[in-house]
Coordinates of C-alpha atoms in Angstrom, one line a residue:
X1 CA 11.2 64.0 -26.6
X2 CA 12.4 67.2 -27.0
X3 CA 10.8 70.7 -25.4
X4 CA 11.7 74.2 -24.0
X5 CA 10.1 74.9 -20.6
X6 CA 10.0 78.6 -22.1
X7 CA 7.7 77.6 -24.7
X8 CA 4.0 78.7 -24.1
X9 CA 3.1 74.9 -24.4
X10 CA -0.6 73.7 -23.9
X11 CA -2.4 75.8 -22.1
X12 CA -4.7 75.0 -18.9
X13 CA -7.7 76.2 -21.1
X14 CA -6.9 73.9 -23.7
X15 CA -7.2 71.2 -21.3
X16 CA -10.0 72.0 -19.7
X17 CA -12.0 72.5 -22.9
X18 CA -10.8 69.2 -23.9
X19 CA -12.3 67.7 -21.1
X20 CA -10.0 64.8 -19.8
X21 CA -10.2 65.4 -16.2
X22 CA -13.7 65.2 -16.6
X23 CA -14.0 61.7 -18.5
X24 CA -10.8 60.0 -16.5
X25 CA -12.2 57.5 -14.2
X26 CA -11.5 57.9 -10.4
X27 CA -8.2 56.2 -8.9
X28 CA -8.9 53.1 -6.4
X29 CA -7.4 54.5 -3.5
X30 CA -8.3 52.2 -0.6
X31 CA -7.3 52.4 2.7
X32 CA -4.7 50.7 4.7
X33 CA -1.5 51.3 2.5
X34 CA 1.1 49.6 4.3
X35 CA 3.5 52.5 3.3
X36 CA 3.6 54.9 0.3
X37 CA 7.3 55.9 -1.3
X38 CA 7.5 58.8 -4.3
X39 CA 10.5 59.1 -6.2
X40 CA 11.1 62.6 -7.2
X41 CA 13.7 62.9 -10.1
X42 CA 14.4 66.3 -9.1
X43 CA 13.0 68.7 -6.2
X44 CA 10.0 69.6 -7.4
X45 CA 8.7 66.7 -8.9
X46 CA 6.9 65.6 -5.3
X47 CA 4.7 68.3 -5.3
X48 CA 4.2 69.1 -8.7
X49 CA 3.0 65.5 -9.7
X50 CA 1.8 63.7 -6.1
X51 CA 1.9 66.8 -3.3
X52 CA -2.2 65.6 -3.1
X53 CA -1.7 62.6 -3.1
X54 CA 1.3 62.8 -0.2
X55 CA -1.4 64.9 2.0
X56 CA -4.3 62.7 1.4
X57 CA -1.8 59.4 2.4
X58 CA -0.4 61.6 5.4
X59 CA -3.5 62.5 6.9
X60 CA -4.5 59.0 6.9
X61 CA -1.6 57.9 8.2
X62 CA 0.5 56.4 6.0
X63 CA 4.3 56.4 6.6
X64 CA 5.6 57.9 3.5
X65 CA 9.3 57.9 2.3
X66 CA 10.0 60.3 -0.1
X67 CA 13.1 59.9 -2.6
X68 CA 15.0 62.3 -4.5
X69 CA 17.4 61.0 -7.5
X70 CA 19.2 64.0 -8.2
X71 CA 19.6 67.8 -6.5
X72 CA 18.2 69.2 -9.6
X73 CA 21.3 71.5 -10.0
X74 CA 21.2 72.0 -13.8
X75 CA 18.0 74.0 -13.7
X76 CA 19.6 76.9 -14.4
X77 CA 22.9 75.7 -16.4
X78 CA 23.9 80.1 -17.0
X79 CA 22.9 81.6 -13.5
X80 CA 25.3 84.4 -13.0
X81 CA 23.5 84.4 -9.3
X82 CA 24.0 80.3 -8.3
X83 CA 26.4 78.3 -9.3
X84 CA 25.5 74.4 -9.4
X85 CA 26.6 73.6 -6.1
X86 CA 25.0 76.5 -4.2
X87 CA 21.8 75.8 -6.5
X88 CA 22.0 71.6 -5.2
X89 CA 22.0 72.6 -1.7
X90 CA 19.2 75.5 -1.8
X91 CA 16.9 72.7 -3.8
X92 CA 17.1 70.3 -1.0
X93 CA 16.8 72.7 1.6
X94 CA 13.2 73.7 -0.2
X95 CA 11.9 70.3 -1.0
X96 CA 12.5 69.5 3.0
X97 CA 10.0 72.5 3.7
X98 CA 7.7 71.2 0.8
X99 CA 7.2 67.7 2.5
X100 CA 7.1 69.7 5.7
X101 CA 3.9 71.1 4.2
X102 CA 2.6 68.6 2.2
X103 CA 3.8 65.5 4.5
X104 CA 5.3 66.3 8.1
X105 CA 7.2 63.5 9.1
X106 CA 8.0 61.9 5.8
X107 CA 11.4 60.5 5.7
X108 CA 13.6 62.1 2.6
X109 CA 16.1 60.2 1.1
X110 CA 18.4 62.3 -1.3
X111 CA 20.3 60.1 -3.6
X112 CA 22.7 63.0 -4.8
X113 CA 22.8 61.4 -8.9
X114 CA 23.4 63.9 -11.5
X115 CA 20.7 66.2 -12.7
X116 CA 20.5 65.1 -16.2
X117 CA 22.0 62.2 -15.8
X118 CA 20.0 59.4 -14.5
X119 CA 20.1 57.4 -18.2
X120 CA 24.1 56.9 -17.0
X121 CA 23.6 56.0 -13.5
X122 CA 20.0 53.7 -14.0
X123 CA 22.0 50.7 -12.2
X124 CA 22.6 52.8 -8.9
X125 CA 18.8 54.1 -9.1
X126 CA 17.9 50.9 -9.3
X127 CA 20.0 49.5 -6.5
X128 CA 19.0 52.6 -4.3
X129 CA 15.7 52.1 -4.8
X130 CA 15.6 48.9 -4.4
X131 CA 17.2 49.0 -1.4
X132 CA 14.8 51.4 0.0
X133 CA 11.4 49.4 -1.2
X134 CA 12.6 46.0 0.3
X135 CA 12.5 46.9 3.8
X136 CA 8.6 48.2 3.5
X137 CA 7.6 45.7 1.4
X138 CA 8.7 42.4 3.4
X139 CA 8.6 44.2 7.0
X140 CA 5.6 46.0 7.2
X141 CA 2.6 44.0 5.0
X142 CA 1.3 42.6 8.3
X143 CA -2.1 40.5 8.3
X144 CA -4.9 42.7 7.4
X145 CA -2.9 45.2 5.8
X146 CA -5.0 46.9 3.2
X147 CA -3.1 46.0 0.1
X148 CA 1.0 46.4 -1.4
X149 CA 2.8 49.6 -0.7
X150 CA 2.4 52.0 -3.4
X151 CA 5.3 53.2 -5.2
X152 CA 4.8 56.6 -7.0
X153 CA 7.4 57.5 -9.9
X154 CA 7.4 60.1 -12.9
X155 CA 5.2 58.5 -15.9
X156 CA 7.6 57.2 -18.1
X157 CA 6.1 58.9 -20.9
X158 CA 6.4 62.1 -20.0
X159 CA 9.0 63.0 -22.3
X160 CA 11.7 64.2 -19.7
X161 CA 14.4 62.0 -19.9
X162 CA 15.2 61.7 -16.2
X163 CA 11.9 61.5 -16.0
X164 CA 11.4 58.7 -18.1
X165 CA 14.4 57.0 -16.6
X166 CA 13.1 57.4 -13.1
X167 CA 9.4 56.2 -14.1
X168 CA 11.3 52.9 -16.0
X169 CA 13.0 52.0 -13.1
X170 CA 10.6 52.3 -10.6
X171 CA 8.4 50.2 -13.0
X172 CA 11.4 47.4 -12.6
X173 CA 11.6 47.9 -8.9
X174 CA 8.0 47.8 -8.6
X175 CA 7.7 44.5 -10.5
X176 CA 10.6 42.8 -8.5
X177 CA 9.2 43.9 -5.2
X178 CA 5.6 42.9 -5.6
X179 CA 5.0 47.0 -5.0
X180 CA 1.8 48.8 -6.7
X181 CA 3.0 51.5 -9.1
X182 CA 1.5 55.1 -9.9
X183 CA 3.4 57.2 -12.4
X184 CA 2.6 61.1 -12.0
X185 CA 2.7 63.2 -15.9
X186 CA 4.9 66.5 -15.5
X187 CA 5.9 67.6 -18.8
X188 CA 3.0 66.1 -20.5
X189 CA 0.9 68.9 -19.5
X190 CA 3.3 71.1 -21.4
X191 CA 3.6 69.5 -24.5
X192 CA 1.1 66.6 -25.0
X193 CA -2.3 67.4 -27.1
X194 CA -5.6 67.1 -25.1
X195 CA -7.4 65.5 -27.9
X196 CA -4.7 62.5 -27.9
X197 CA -7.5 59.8 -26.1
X198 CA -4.8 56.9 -26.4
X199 CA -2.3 58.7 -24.6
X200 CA -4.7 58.7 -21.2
X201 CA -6.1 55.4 -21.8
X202 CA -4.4 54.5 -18.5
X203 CA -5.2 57.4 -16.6
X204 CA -7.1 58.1 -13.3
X205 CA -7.9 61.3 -11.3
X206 CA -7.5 61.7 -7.4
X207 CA -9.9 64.3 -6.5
X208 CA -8.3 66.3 -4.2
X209 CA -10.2 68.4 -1.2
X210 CA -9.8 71.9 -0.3
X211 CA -7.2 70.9 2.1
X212 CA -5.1 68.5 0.2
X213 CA -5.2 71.4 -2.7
X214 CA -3.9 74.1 0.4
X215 CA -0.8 71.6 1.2
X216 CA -0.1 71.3 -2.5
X217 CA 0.3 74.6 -3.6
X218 CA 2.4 75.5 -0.3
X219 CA 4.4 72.5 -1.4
X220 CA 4.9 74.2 -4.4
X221 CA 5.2 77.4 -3.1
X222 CA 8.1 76.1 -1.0
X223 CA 10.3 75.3 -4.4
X224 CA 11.2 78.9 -4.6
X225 CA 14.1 78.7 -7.0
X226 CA 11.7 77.4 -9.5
X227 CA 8.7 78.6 -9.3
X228 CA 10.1 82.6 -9.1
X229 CA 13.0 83.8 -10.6
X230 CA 16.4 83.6 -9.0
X231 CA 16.9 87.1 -10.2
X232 CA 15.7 90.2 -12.7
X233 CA 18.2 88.5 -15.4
X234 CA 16.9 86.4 -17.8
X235 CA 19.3 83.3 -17.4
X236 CA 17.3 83.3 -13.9
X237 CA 13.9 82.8 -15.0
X238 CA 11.4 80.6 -13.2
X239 CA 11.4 77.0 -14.9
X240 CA 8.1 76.3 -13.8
X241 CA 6.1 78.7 -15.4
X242 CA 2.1 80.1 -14.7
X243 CA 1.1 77.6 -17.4
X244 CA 3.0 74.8 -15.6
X245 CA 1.7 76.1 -11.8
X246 CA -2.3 76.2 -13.2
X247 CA -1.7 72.6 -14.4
X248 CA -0.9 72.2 -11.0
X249 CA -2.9 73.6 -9.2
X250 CA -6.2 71.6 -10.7
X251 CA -9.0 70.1 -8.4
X252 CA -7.4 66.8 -9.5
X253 CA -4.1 65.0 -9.4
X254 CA -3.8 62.7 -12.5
X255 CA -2.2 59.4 -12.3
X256 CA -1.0 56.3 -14.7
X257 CA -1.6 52.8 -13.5
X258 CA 0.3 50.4 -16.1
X259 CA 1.3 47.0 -16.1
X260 CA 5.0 47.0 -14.4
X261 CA 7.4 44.9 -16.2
X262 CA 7.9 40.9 -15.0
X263 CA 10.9 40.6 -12.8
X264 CA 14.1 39.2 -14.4
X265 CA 14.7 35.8 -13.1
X266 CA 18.1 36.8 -13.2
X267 CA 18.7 38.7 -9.6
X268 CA 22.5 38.5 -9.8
X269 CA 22.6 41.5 -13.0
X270 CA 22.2 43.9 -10.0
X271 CA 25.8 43.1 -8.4
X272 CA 27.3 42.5 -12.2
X273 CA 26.0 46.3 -13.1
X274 CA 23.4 45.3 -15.9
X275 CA 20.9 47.6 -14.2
X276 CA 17.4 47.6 -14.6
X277 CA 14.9 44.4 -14.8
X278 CA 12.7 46.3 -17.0
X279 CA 15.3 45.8 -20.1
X280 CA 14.5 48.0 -22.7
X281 CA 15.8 51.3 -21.0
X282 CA 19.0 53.4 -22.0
X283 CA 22.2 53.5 -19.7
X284 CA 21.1 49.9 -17.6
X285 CA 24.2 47.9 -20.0
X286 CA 22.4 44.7 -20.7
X287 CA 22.7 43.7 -24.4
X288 CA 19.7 45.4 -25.0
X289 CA 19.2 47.6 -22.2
X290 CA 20.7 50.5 -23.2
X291 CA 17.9 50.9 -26.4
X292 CA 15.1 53.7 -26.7
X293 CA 12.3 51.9 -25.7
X294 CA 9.5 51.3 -28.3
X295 CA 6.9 53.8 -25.5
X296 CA 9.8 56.6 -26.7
X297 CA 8.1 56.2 -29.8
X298 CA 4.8 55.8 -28.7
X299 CA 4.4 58.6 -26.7
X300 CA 6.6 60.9 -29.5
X301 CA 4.1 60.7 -32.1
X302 CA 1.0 60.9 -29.6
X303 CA -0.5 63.8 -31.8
X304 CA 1.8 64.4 -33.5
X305 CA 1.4 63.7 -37.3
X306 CA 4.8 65.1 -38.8
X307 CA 6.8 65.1 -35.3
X308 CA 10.2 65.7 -37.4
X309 CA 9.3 68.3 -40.1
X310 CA 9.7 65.8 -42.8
X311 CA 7.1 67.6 -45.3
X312 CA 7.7 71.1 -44.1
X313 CA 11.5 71.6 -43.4
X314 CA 13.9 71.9 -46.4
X315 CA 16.4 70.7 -44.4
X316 CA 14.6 66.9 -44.5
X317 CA 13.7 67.5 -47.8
X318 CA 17.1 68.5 -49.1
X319 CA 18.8 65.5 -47.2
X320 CA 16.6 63.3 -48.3
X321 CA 17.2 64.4 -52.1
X322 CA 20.9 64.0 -51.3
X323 CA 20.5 60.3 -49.9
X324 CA 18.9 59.6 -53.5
X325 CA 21.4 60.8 -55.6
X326 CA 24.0 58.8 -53.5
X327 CA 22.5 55.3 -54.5
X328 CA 25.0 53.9 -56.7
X329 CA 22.2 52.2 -58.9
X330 CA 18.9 53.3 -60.0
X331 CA 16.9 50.1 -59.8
X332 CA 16.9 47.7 -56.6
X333 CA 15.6 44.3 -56.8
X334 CA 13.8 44.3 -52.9
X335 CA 14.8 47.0 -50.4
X336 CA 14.4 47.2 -46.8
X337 CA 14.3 50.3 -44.6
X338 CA 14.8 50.3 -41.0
X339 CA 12.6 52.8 -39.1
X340 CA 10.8 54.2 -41.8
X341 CA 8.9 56.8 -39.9
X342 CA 5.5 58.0 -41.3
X343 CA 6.5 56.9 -44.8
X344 CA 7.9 60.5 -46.4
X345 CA 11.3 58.7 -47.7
X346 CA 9.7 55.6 -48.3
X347 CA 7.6 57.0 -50.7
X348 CA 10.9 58.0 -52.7
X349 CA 12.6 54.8 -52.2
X350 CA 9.6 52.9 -53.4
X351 CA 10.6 54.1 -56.9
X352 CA 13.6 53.0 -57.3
X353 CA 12.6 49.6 -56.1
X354 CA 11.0 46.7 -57.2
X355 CA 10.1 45.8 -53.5
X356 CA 10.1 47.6 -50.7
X357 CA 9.8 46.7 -46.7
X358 CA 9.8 48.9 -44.2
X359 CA 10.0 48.8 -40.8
X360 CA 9.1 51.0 -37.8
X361 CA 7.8 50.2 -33.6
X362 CA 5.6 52.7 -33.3
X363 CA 2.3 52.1 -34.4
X364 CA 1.1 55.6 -35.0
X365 CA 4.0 56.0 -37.5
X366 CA 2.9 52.9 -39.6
X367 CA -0.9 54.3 -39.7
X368 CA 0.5 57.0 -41.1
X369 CA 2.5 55.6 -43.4
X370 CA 0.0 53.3 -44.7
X371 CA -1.9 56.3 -44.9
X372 CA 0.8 58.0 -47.3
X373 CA 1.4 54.4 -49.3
X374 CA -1.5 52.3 -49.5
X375 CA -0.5 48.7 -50.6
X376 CA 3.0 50.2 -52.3
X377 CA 4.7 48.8 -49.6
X378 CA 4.9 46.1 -47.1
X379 CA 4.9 47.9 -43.8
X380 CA 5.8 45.8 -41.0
X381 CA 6.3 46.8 -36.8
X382 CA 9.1 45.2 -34.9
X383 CA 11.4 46.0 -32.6
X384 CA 14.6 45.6 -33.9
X385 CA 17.3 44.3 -33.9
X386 CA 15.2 41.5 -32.1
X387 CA 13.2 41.1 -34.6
X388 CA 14.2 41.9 -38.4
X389 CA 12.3 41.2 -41.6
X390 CA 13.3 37.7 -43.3
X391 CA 14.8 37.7 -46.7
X392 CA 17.6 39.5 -48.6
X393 CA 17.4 42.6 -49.8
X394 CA 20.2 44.6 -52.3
X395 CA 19.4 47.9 -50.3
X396 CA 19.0 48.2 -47.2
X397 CA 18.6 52.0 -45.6
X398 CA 19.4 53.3 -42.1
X399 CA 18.4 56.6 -41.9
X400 CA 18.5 58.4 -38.4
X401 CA 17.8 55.2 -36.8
X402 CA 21.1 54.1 -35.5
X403 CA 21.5 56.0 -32.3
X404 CA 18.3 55.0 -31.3
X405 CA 20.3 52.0 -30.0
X406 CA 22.4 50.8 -27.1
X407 CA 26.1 50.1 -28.2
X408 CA 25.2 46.0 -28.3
X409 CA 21.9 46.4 -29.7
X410 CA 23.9 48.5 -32.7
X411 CA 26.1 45.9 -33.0
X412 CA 23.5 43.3 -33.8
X413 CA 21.6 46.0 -35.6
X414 CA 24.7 46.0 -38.0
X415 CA 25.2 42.7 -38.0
X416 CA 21.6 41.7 -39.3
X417 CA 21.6 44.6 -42.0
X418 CA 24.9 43.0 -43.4
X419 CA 23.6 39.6 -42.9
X420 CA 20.5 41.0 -45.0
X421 CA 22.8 42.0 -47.9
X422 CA 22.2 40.3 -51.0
X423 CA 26.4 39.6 -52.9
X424 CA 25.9 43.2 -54.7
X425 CA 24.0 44.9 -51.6
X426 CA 24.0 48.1 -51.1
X427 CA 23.5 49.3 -46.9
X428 CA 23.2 53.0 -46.6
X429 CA 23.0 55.0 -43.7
X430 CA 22.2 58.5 -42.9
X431 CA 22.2 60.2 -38.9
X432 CA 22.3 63.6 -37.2
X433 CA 25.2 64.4 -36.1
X434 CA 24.6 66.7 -33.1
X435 CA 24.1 65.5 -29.5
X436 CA 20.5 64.9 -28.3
X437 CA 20.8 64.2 -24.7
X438 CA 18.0 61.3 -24.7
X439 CA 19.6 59.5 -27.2
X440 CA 22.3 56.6 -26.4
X441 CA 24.4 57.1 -29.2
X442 CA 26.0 60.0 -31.3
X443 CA 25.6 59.8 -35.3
X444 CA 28.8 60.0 -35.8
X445 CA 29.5 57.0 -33.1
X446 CA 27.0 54.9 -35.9
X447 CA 29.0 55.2 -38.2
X448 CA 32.4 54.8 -36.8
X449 CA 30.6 51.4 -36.0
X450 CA 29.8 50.9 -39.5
X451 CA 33.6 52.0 -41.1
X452 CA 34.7 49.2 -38.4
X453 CA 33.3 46.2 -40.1
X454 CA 35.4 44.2 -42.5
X455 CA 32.2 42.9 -44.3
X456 CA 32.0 46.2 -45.9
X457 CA 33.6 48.6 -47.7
X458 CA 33.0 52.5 -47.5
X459 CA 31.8 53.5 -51.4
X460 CA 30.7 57.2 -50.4
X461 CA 31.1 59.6 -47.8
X462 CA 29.4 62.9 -47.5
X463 CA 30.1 64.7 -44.3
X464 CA 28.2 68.1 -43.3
X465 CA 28.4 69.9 -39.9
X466 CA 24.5 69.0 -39.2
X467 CA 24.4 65.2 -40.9
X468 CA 26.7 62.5 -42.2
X469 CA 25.9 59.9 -44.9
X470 CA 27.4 56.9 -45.7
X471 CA 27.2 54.5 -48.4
X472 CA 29.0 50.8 -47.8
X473 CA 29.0 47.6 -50.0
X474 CA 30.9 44.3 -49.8
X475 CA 34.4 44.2 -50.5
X476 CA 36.1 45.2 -52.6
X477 CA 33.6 48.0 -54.0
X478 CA 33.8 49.5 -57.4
X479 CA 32.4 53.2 -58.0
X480 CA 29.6 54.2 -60.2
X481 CA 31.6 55.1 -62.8
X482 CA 33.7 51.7 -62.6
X483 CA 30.4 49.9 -62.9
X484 CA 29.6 51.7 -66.0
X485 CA 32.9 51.5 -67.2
X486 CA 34.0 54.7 -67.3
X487 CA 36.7 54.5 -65.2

């Protein structure tokens, strides 16, 4: 997911006219919480997402732990006033006199990880974490304790990606330690649409009393480097604007209960550095850990029906015209397109094939494909390179696809799109070439993959600053013109 905190975003209004905090059902809350921990990816995150919650838990009695994965010193990458490191310690000194506020007596944990960077260090998140969630859940679940602890996390969905990082391995942490798990939206707020119902099928509202509302927004308050600028120049703006402080600042918190993931029966990937149990998430190093996972997708095209500008931008349409003219035949017998979107190349591809498959894991893409093709092609959703369409196919198409997946998971990616290949197969492949910070992989990293496998030969290269396309077949490879013998 990619946003601008200086965008307007969805407004407060907007929300309320929708009406989703009135429709959400209430959050089971029941006393007797053995102990309550929040992750915070960065100072802020607490009381922006939970600082009712952390009252209402507080008052009651609660111990609370609160944890904080990084310092949040990249908030303002081109302050001429703070540099990173003064910025790190000013955070930590403010979200100490938020839980002051919000939670007197709370025990902080700051973890000190990167800002920005918690994709790379998931395994020592998870190992932190971990290590902080065993104690409280085998020490203090005495008899008549009211329940598991409850472990509160940013949603995975929300579209930040340390956010999403932090949510996936509290999920994991949760699952292995037998903890409840609450995931508070941020970002959502900003950018999600209020008439997206299957986005909040999992929500519930905390209603929060006059006092709990008083600790949160001097929680908030407290946060001072982002909620006011650091000074008059621009490069010092707030990040969390009055849209973002409204959102806040509701009669309700808003929380996601989903299922966590199953813990791994394999406990030992901790000490070998495979990272999270939850498996699907970039950064963790498994063999498939370090994929997008498919609620990426999910939650990018919540309400969103052409997320990438494919029937508006010239750009897409001009690329796509190029990736047709590089086909080195004009008829296919069966293709096959890995993540074929909402259908807008498919449609093209479709006629200049006999038979066409394509693939995608997001479910609100293929409706909208289907919506596009009708019966013209057989749509399928998997999550690949698990799963992969059966068959052979003499074109197969990976268009900005590939660094979608870990290093291993391309790997097998390639290796089943080869293996797919009918004897004159034709695999082309198309990807952005600029750096997009959720992403595992570069485009160019793709295809360096691809120019490394001796099944296939490189028939055309077209390389541009933005994208680069590739077309490969099996050795040894004869041109167009060699085909037609012309040459």
């Amino acid at each position: 997911m990619t946003f601008d905190h200086r965008d307007p975003g969805t407004t407060e209004d907007a929300w309320r006219a929708a009406g989703l905090l009135d429709r959400l059902p209430p959050l089971d809350l029941p006393d007797g919480a053995p102990h309550l921990v929040v992750l915070a990816a960065h100072p802020d995150d607490e009381s922006l997402g939970a600082g009712g919650l952390l009252a209402r838990l507080t008052y009651r009695g609660t111990p609370v732990t609160v944890v904080v994965a990084t310092d949040g010193e990249a908030s303002h990458p081109d302050s001429p006033t703070l540099s990173p490191a003064r910025l790190a310690g000013l955070r930590r000194r403010e979200l100490v006199d938020a839980i002051d506020v919000a939670a007197p007596g709370a025990a902080v944990v700051f973890l000190g990880l990167p800002d920005g960077g918690l994709r790379e260090h998931r395994p020592t998140l998870h190992r932190r974490l971990s290590a902080i969630l065993g104690p409280v859940t085998e020490d203090e679940r005495g008899p008549g304790e009211g329940g598991p602890v409850l472990l509160c996390a940013p949603w995975r969905g929300d579209g930040h990606r340390d956010h999403r990082i932090a949510g996936e391995v509290a999920a994991a942490v949760a699952g292995e330690r037998g903890a409840r798990l609450l995931e508070y939206p941020i970002w959502w707020w900003h950018w999600g649409n209020p008439d997206d119902r299957t986005a909040t099928e999992d929500m519930r509202a905390l209603t929060l009393t006059p006092q709990e509302r008083t600790a949160k927004r001097f929680a908030l308050a407290a946060h001072r480097s982002q909620v006011e600028p650091l000074s008059p120049d621009p490069r010092d703006a707030a990040t969390v604007g009055p849209e973002m402080l409204r959102h806040a600042d509701r009669a309700v918190e808003v929380f996601v209960e989903a299922p966590c993931p199953s813990p791994a029966p394999a406990a030992p990937s901790l000490a070998t550095g495979s990272g999270s149990a939850a498996g699907r998430g970039p950064g963790s190093g498994s063999a498939t850990s370090e994929s997008l996972p498919a609620g990426f997708f999910d939650a990018f095209y919540r309400g969103r029906p052409d997320p990438w500008g494919f029937e508006t931008r010239w750009y897409e349409e001009r690329k796509r015209a190029v990736t047709l003219a590089s086909l080195p035949r004009a008829r296919f017998r069966a293709g096959l397109e890995v993540g074929c979107s909402t259908g807008v190349l498919t449609a093209d591809l479709a006629t200049r094939c006999d038979r066409l498959v394509g693939v995608d894991v997001a479910a609100a893409a293929l409706a909208a494909a289907r919506d596009r093709l009708g019966d013209e092609v057989e749509l399928l959703r998997l999550q690949t390179p698990a799963e992969w369409p059966e068959g052979l196919f003499d074109l197969v198409v990976l268009s900005e696809v590939g660094y979608y997946y870990g290093a291993s998971d391309l790997e097998t990616a390639i290796s089943r799109a080869v293996g797919s290949l009918t004897a004159d197969g034709v695999l082309v492949a198309c990807h952005w070439r600029h750096p997009v910070p959720e992403y595992p992989l570069r485009g160019d990293d793709v295809h360096a993959a691809l120019a490394a496998r001796a099944e296939i030969v490189r028939l055309v290269h077209h390389l541009e600053e933005d994208f680069v396309l590739e077309v490969f077949v099996r050795p040894p490879g004869r041109s167009v013109a060699a085909e037609a013998g012309l040459a």
